[in-house]
CSV table of C-alpha atoms in Angstrom, one decimal:
chain,number,residue,atom,x,y,z
H,268,MET,CA,0.0,0.0,0.0
H,269,PHE,CA,2.9,2.3,0.7
H,270,ILE,CA,4.2,1.9,-2.8
H,271,PHE,CA,0.7,2.6,-4.2
H,272,TYR,CA,0.5,5.9,-2.3
H,273,LEU,CA,4.1,6.7,-3.2
H,274,PHE,CA,3.4,6.4,-6.9
H,275,SER,CA,0.1,8.2,-6.6
H,276,GLY,CA,1.8,11.1,-4.9
H,277,ILE,CA,4.4,11.2,-7.6
H,278,ILE,CA,1.8,11.2,-10.3
H,279,LEU,CA,-0.4,13.9,-8.7
H,280,SER,CA,2.5,16.2,-8.0
H,281,ALA,CA,3.8,15.8,-11.5
H,282,LEU,CA,0.4,16.6,-12.9
H,283,PHE,CA,0.0,19.5,-10.6
H,284,PHE,CA,3.3,20.8,-11.9
H,285,ALA,CA,2.3,20.2,-15.5
H,286,THR,CA,-0.9,22.1,-15.0
H,287,PHE,CA,0.3,25.3,-13.4
H,288,ILE,CA,3.8,25.7,-14.8
H,289,SER,CA,4.0,28.3,-17.5
H,290,ASP,CA,7.1,26.9,-19.3
H,291,VAL,CA,5.8,24.4,-21.9
H,292,LYS,CA,8.9,22.2,-21.9
H,293,LYS,CA,8.8,21.6,-18.2
H,294,SER,CA,5.1,21.0,-18.3
H,295,ILE,CA,5.6,18.3,-21.0
H,296,LEU,CA,8.4,16.6,-19.0
H,297,ALA,CA,6.1,16.6,-16.0
H,298,LEU,CA,3.4,15.0,-18.1
H,299,TRP,CA,5.8,12.4,-19.2
H,300,ALA,CA,6.8,11.6,-15.6
H,301,ALA,CA,3.1,11.3,-14.7
H,302,GLY,CA,2.6,8.9,-17.6
H,303,LEU,CA,5.5,6.8,-16.4
H,304,GLY,CA,4.0,6.8,-13.0
H,305,VAL,CA,0.6,5.7,-14.2
H,306,GLY,CA,2.4,2.8,-16.0
H,307,SER,CA,4.1,1.9,-12.8
H,308,LEU,CA,0.7,2.0,-11.1
H,309,PHE,CA,-0.7,-0.4,-13.7
H,310,LEU,CA,2.3,-2.7,-13.0
H,311,ILE,CA,1.6,-2.7,-9.3
H,312,LEU,CA,-2.1,-3.6,-9.9
H,313,GLY,CA,-1.2,-6.5,-12.2
H,314,ALA,CA,-1.8,-5.0,-15.6
H,315,GLU,CA,1.7,-5.6,-17.1
H,316,PHE,CA,0.6,-5.2,-20.7
H,317,LEU,CA,-1.2,-2.0,-20.0
H,318,ALA,CA,1.8,-0.7,-18.2
H,319,ILE,CA,4.1,-1.3,-21.2
H,320,VAL,CA,1.6,0.3,-23.5
H,321,GLN,CA,1.2,3.3,-21.2
H,322,TRP,CA,5.0,3.8,-21.0
H,323,ILE,CA,5.4,3.6,-24.8
H,324,VAL,CA,2.5,6.0,-25.4
H,325,SER,CA,3.7,8.5,-22.7
H,326,THR,CA,7.2,8.6,-24.1
H,327,LEU,CA,6.0,9.0,-27.7
H,328,THR,CA,3.5,11.7,-26.6
H,329,ALA,CA,6.1,13.6,-24.8
H,330,ILE,CA,8.5,13.5,-27.7
H,331,SER,CA,5.7,14.7,-30.1
H,332,PHE,CA,4.7,17.4,-27.7
H,333,ILE,CA,8.3,18.7,-27.5
H,334,PHE,CA,8.6,18.6,-31.3
H,335,PHE,CA,5.4,20.6,-31.8
H,336,ALA,CA,6.2,23.0,-29.0
H,337,VAL,CA,9.5,23.9,-30.7
H,338,LEU,CA,7.7,24.0,-34.1
H,339,PHE,CA,5.0,26.4,-32.9
H,340,GLY,CA,7.5,28.6,-31.0
H,341,GLU,CA,6.1,27.9,-27.6
H,342,HIS,CA,9.4,26.8,-26.1
H,343,GLN,CA,9.7,30.1,-24.3
H,344,ARG,CA,7.7,31.2,-21.3
H,345,GLN,CA,4.1,32.3,-22.1
H,346,PRO,CA,3.3,36.0,-21.5
H,347,SER,CA,1.0,36.4,-18.6
H,348,ASN,CA,-2.4,38.0,-18.8
H,349,LYS,CA,-3.8,40.5,-16.3
H,350,ILE,CA,-3.8,39.2,-12.8
H,351,LYS,CA,-7.6,39.5,-12.5
H,352,THR,CA,-8.2,37.5,-15.6
H,353,ARG,CA,-5.8,34.8,-14.5
H,354,PHE,CA,-7.4,34.7,-11.1
H,355,ILE,CA,-10.9,34.2,-12.6
H,356,GLN,CA,-9.5,31.6,-15.0
H,357,LEU,CA,-7.9,29.7,-12.1
H,358,LEU,CA,-11.0,29.9,-9.9
H,359,LEU,CA,-13.2,28.6,-12.7
H,360,SER,CA,-10.9,25.8,-13.5
H,361,LEU,CA,-10.5,24.7,-9.9
H,362,LEU,CA,-14.3,24.8,-9.4
H,363,SER,CA,-14.9,22.6,-12.5
H,364,GLY,CA,-12.1,20.2,-11.4
H,365,GLY,CA,-13.7,20.0,-7.9
H,366,PHE,CA,-17.1,19.2,-9.3
H,367,PHE,CA,-15.6,16.6,-11.6
H,368,LEU,CA,-13.8,14.9,-8.7
H,369,PHE,CA,-16.9,15.1,-6.6
H,370,PHE,CA,-19.1,13.3,-9.2
H,371,ILE,CA,-16.4,10.7,-9.9
H,372,VAL,CA,-16.1,9.8,-6.1
H,373,LEU,CA,-19.9,9.9,-5.7
H,374,GLY,CA,-20.4,7.6,-8.6
H,375,SER,CA,-17.7,5.2,-7.4
H,376,ASN,CA,-19.3,5.0,-3.9
H,377,ARG,CA,-22.7,4.2,-5.4
H,378,THR,CA,-21.1,1.5,-7.6
H,379,ASN,CA,-19.0,-0.1,-4.9
H,380,SER,CA,-21.8,-0.2,-2.4
H,381,SER,CA,-23.7,-2.7,-4.4
H,382,SER,CA,-20.8,-5.2,-4.7
H,383,SER,CA,-19.1,-6.6,-1.6
H,384,PHE,CA,-16.0,-8.6,-1.3
H,385,LYS,CA,-17.9,-11.0,0.8
H,386,GLU,CA,-20.3,-12.0,-1.9
H,387,ILE,CA,-20.1,-15.7,-2.7
H,388,PRO,CA,-19.6,-16.3,-6.4
H,389,HIS,CA,-21.7,-19.1,-7.8
H,390,GLU,CA,-19.3,-19.9,-10.6
H,391,VAL,CA,-15.6,-19.8,-11.0
H,392,PRO,CA,-14.6,-16.8,-13.1
H,393,GLU,CA,-13.7,-17.7,-16.7
H,394,PHE,CA,-10.1,-16.6,-16.4
H,395,PHE,CA,-9.4,-17.9,-12.9
H,396,ASN,CA,-5.9,-19.1,-12.6
H,397,SER,CA,-5.2,-21.3,-9.7
H,398,LYS,CA,-1.4,-21.2,-10.1
H,399,ASP,CA,-1.0,-18.0,-7.9
H,400,ASN,CA,-3.9,-17.8,-5.6
H,401,VAL,CA,-4.7,-14.1,-5.0
H,402,PHE,CA,-7.6,-12.7,-3.0
H,403,TYR,CA,-8.6,-9.1,-2.3
H,404,GLN,CA,-8.3,-7.3,1.0
H,405,ASP,CA,-9.1,-3.7,1.4
H,406,GLY,CA,-9.1,-3.3,-2.4
H,407,PHE,CA,-5.6,-4.7,-2.9
H,408,ALA,CA,-4.6,-8.0,-4.3
H,409,VAL,CA,-2.9,-10.1,-1.7
H,410,SER,CA,-0.9,-13.1,-2.6
H,411,LEU,CA,-1.4,-16.0,-0.3
H,412,LYS,CA,2.1,-17.1,-0.8
H,413,GLU,CA,3.6,-13.8,0.2
H,414,GLU,CA,1.4,-13.6,3.3
H,415,GLY,CA,2.3,-17.2,4.3
H,416,LEU,CA,-1.4,-18.2,4.3
H,417,SER,CA,-2.9,-21.4,3.1
H,418,LEU,CA,-5.9,-21.9,1.0
H,419,PRO,CA,-9.1,-22.9,2.8
H,420,PRO,CA,-10.7,-25.9,1.2
H,421,THR,CA,-13.6,-23.9,-0.2
H,422,ILE,CA,-11.9,-20.8,-1.5
H,423,HIS,CA,-14.5,-20.2,-4.2
H,424,ASP,CA,-17.2,-19.9,-1.5
H,425,ASP,CA,-15.3,-17.6,0.9
H,426,PHE,CA,-13.3,-15.3,-1.3
H,427,LYS,CA,-13.6,-13.6,-4.6
H,428,SER,CA,-10.2,-14.6,-5.8
H,429,TYR,CA,-8.6,-12.9,-8.8
H,430,ALA,CA,-5.4,-13.7,-10.4
H,431,ASN,CA,-3.2,-11.5,-12.5
H,432,ILE,CA,-4.6,-11.5,-16.0
H,433,GLU,CA,-2.6,-13.6,-18.4
H,434,LEU,CA,-1.7,-12.0,-21.7
H,435,VAL,CA,-3.4,-14.8,-23.6
H,436,ASP,CA,-6.7,-14.1,-21.7
H,437,PHE,CA,-6.4,-10.4,-22.7
H,438,GLY,CA,-5.9,-11.4,-26.3
H,439,LYS,CA,-8.9,-13.8,-26.2
H,440,ILE,CA,-11.2,-11.0,-25.1
H,441,LEU,CA,-9.8,-8.7,-27.8
H,442,ILE,CA,-10.5,-11.1,-30.6
H,443,SER,CA,-13.7,-12.5,-29.3
H,444,ASP,CA,-15.9,-10.1,-27.3
H,445,GLN,CA,-14.3,-6.8,-28.4
H,446,PHE,CA,-13.4,-7.6,-32.0
H,447,LEU,CA,-15.8,-5.1,-33.4
H,448,SER,CA,-14.4,-2.4,-31.1
H,449,LEU,CA,-10.9,-3.3,-32.3
H,450,GLU,CA,-11.9,-3.0,-35.9
H,451,ILE,CA,-13.6,0.4,-35.3
H,452,LEU,CA,-10.5,1.6,-33.6
H,453,GLY,CA,-8.4,0.6,-36.6
H,454,LEU,CA,-10.8,2.4,-38.9
H,455,LEU,CA,-10.7,5.4,-36.7
H,456,PHE,CA,-6.9,5.5,-36.9
H,457,PHE,CA,-7.1,5.2,-40.7
H,458,LEU,CA,-9.6,8.1,-40.9
H,459,VAL,CA,-7.6,10.2,-38.5
H,460,LEU,CA,-4.4,9.7,-40.6
H,461,ILE,CA,-6.2,10.9,-43.7
H,462,GLY,CA,-8.0,13.7,-42.0
H,463,ALA,CA,-4.9,15.0,-40.2
H,464,GLY,CA,-2.9,14.9,-43.5
H,465,MET,CA,-5.7,17.0,-45.2
H,466,ALA,CA,-6.1,19.4,-42.3
H,467,ALA,CA,-2.4,20.1,-41.8
H,468,ARG,CA,-1.5,20.8,-45.4
H,469,GLN,CA,-0.4,24.3,-46.3
H,470,ALA,CA,-3.1,26.5,-48.0
H,471,LYS,CA,-2.6,26.9,-51.7
H,472,ARG,CA,-1.4,30.3,-52.7
H,473,SER,CA,-3.7,32.0,-55.2
H,474,SER,CA,-2.1,32.4,-58.6
H,475,GLN,CA,-1.7,35.9,-59.8
L,200,MET,CA,-8.2,4.2,-4.9
L,201,ILE,CA,-10.9,5.8,-7.1
L,202,TRP,CA,-10.1,9.2,-5.8
L,203,VAL,CA,-6.6,9.0,-7.3
L,204,ALA,CA,-8.1,8.5,-10.7
L,205,GLY,CA,-10.7,11.3,-10.0
L,206,LEU,CA,-7.9,13.7,-9.0
L,207,ILE,CA,-5.9,12.9,-12.2
L,208,GLY,CA,-9.0,13.6,-14.3
L,209,ALA,CA,-9.8,16.7,-12.3
L,210,LEU,CA,-6.3,18.1,-12.9
L,211,GLY,CA,-6.7,17.4,-16.6
L,212,LEU,CA,-10.0,19.4,-16.6
L,213,VAL,CA,-8.3,22.2,-14.7
L,214,CYS,CA,-5.5,22.2,-17.3
L,215,ILE,CA,-7.9,22.3,-20.2
L,216,ILE,CA,-9.6,25.4,-18.8
L,217,TYR,CA,-6.6,27.1,-17.4
L,218,LYS,CA,-4.2,26.9,-20.4
L,219,ARG,CA,-4.9,29.2,-23.3
L,220,THR,CA,-2.8,27.6,-26.0
L,221,LEU,CA,-3.6,24.6,-28.1
L,222,LEU,CA,-0.7,22.5,-26.8
L,223,GLY,CA,-1.9,23.2,-23.2
L,224,LEU,CA,-5.3,22.0,-24.2
L,225,LEU,CA,-3.8,18.8,-25.6
L,226,VAL,CA,-1.9,18.3,-22.4
L,227,GLY,CA,-5.1,18.6,-20.4
L,228,ILE,CA,-6.9,16.1,-22.7
L,229,HIS,CA,-4.0,13.7,-22.3
L,230,MET,CA,-4.3,14.0,-18.5
L,231,LEU,CA,-8.1,13.3,-18.7
L,232,GLY,CA,-7.3,10.2,-20.8
L,233,LEU,CA,-4.8,9.1,-18.1
L,234,GLY,CA,-7.4,9.6,-15.4
L,235,SER,CA,-10.1,7.7,-17.2
L,236,SER,CA,-7.8,4.7,-18.0
L,237,VAL,CA,-6.7,4.5,-14.4
L,238,LEU,CA,-10.3,4.7,-13.3
L,239,PHE,CA,-11.3,1.8,-15.6
L,240,VAL,CA,-8.4,-0.3,-14.2
L,241,PHE,CA,-9.4,0.4,-10.6
L,242,VAL,CA,-13.1,-0.3,-11.2
L,243,GLY,CA,-12.2,-3.5,-12.9
L,244,LEU,CA,-10.2,-4.6,-9.9
L,245,LEU,CA,-12.8,-3.7,-7.4
L,246,ASN,CA,-15.7,-5.4,-9.3
L,247,GLY,CA,-14.1,-8.5,-10.7
L,248,LEU,CA,-14.1,-7.5,-14.3
L,249,ASN,CA,-10.3,-7.2,-14.7
L,250,ALA,CA,-9.8,-8.3,-18.3
L,251,LYS,CA,-12.7,-6.4,-19.8
L,252,CYS,CA,-11.8,-3.2,-18.0
L,253,TYR,CA,-8.2,-3.5,-19.0
L,254,VAL,CA,-9.4,-3.8,-22.7
L,255,PHE,CA,-11.4,-0.6,-22.3
L,256,ALA,CA,-8.4,1.1,-20.7
L,257,LEU,CA,-6.3,0.1,-23.7
L,258,PHE,CA,-8.9,1.5,-26.0
L,259,ILE,CA,-8.9,4.8,-24.1
L,260,ILE,CA,-5.1,5.0,-24.3
L,261,LEU,CA,-5.1,4.3,-28.0
L,262,GLY,CA,-8.1,6.7,-28.6
L,263,GLY,CA,-6.2,9.4,-26.8
L,264,LEU,CA,-3.4,9.0,-29.4
L,265,ALA,CA,-6.0,9.6,-32.2
L,266,GLN,CA,-7.1,12.8,-30.4
L,267,LEU,CA,-3.6,14.0,-30.2
L,268,VAL,CA,-3.0,13.5,-33.9
L,269,VAL,CA,-6.1,15.5,-34.7
L,270,GLY,CA,-5.0,18.2,-32.3
L,271,TYR,CA,-1.6,18.4,-33.9
L,272,ALA,CA,-3.2,18.7,-37.3
L,273,LEU,CA,-5.5,21.5,-36.1
L,274,GLY,CA,-2.5,23.2,-34.5
L,275,MET,CA,-0.5,23.0,-37.7
L,276,ARG,CA,-3.4,24.5,-39.7
L,277,LEU,CA,-3.8,27.3,-37.1
L,278,PHE,CA,-0.1,28.0,-37.1
L,279,LEU,CA,0.1,28.2,-40.9
L,280,ILE,CA,-2.8,30.7,-41.0
L,281,LYS,CA,-2.4,32.7,-37.9
L,282,LYS,CA,1.3,32.2,-36.9
L,283,ASN,CA,0.3,31.4,-33.3
L,284,THR,CA,-1.6,28.7,-31.5
L,285,SER,CA,-3.7,30.7,-29.1
L,286,LEU,CA,-7.2,29.2,-28.5
L,287,ASP,CA,-8.8,32.5,-29.2
L,288,ASP,CA,-7.7,32.3,-32.8
L,289,LEU,CA,-9.3,28.9,-33.4
L,290,GLN,CA,-12.4,30.6,-34.8
L,291,GLY,CA,-10.3,31.9,-37.7
L,292,LEU,CA,-10.2,28.4,-39.1
L,293,ARG,CA,-13.9,28.5,-39.9
L,294,GLY,CA,-14.8,28.8,-43.5
């Protein structure tokens, strides 16, 4: 739990830095650090594939941000507006962020109240892996081996045990249940590529 | 755990509203995508839908890439026309 809160603190402080710093380069580097921290968080929670994807995406995003920041000439400090305007902007942004956080936490409390870790599952989950027995305590996966505990004879009746997701299970869902979503994502990337190329071209100069 | 994801998303929203340049807006959008992917992973862990929520988080991460590409294209267009990337000049792209 300490590692989880440590990484959460690193992520939040990096994002706070990225939001309020005026220098674009430092803001982008802080965003990169936050992306790496989120990948580490995924690693702690057992999503290794997601962690690797997040690290790659964060690094590529940071590189592209730096490239475009230099291209657009934003590598210098931004000129500051009037103090009153900046204060109103800051206040509005903090209020909207506060409302957003409130609704996220409210929604999560309503969702979690209906599911309890003490519910008895009637069926074994499809991707249950009995190799490393893991159960949940206070929202964190606890390995029985590390805790020096032994399995009770009816673990499926007493605990909702989840194992780390194997990559093959991840792939099975992608090509079976979510195949249409995957195809739509591919189509989206194709359309984005064409649209971005059309949008970013230089305007034709009118011939005299 | 959920409040961490909520804070990440809230900071992204703050960044979107606070920053007045296109790149700042894209940074905020990327932060929102980070928060939502973390939220999906947490909710998946807490409700026993690990694999499906991981898949959704993957789609969110990849969809965020598409958003960035479109943002960069808009930024290029705006820069070519107006020679800056202030959000106030985005209306100049119309027509």
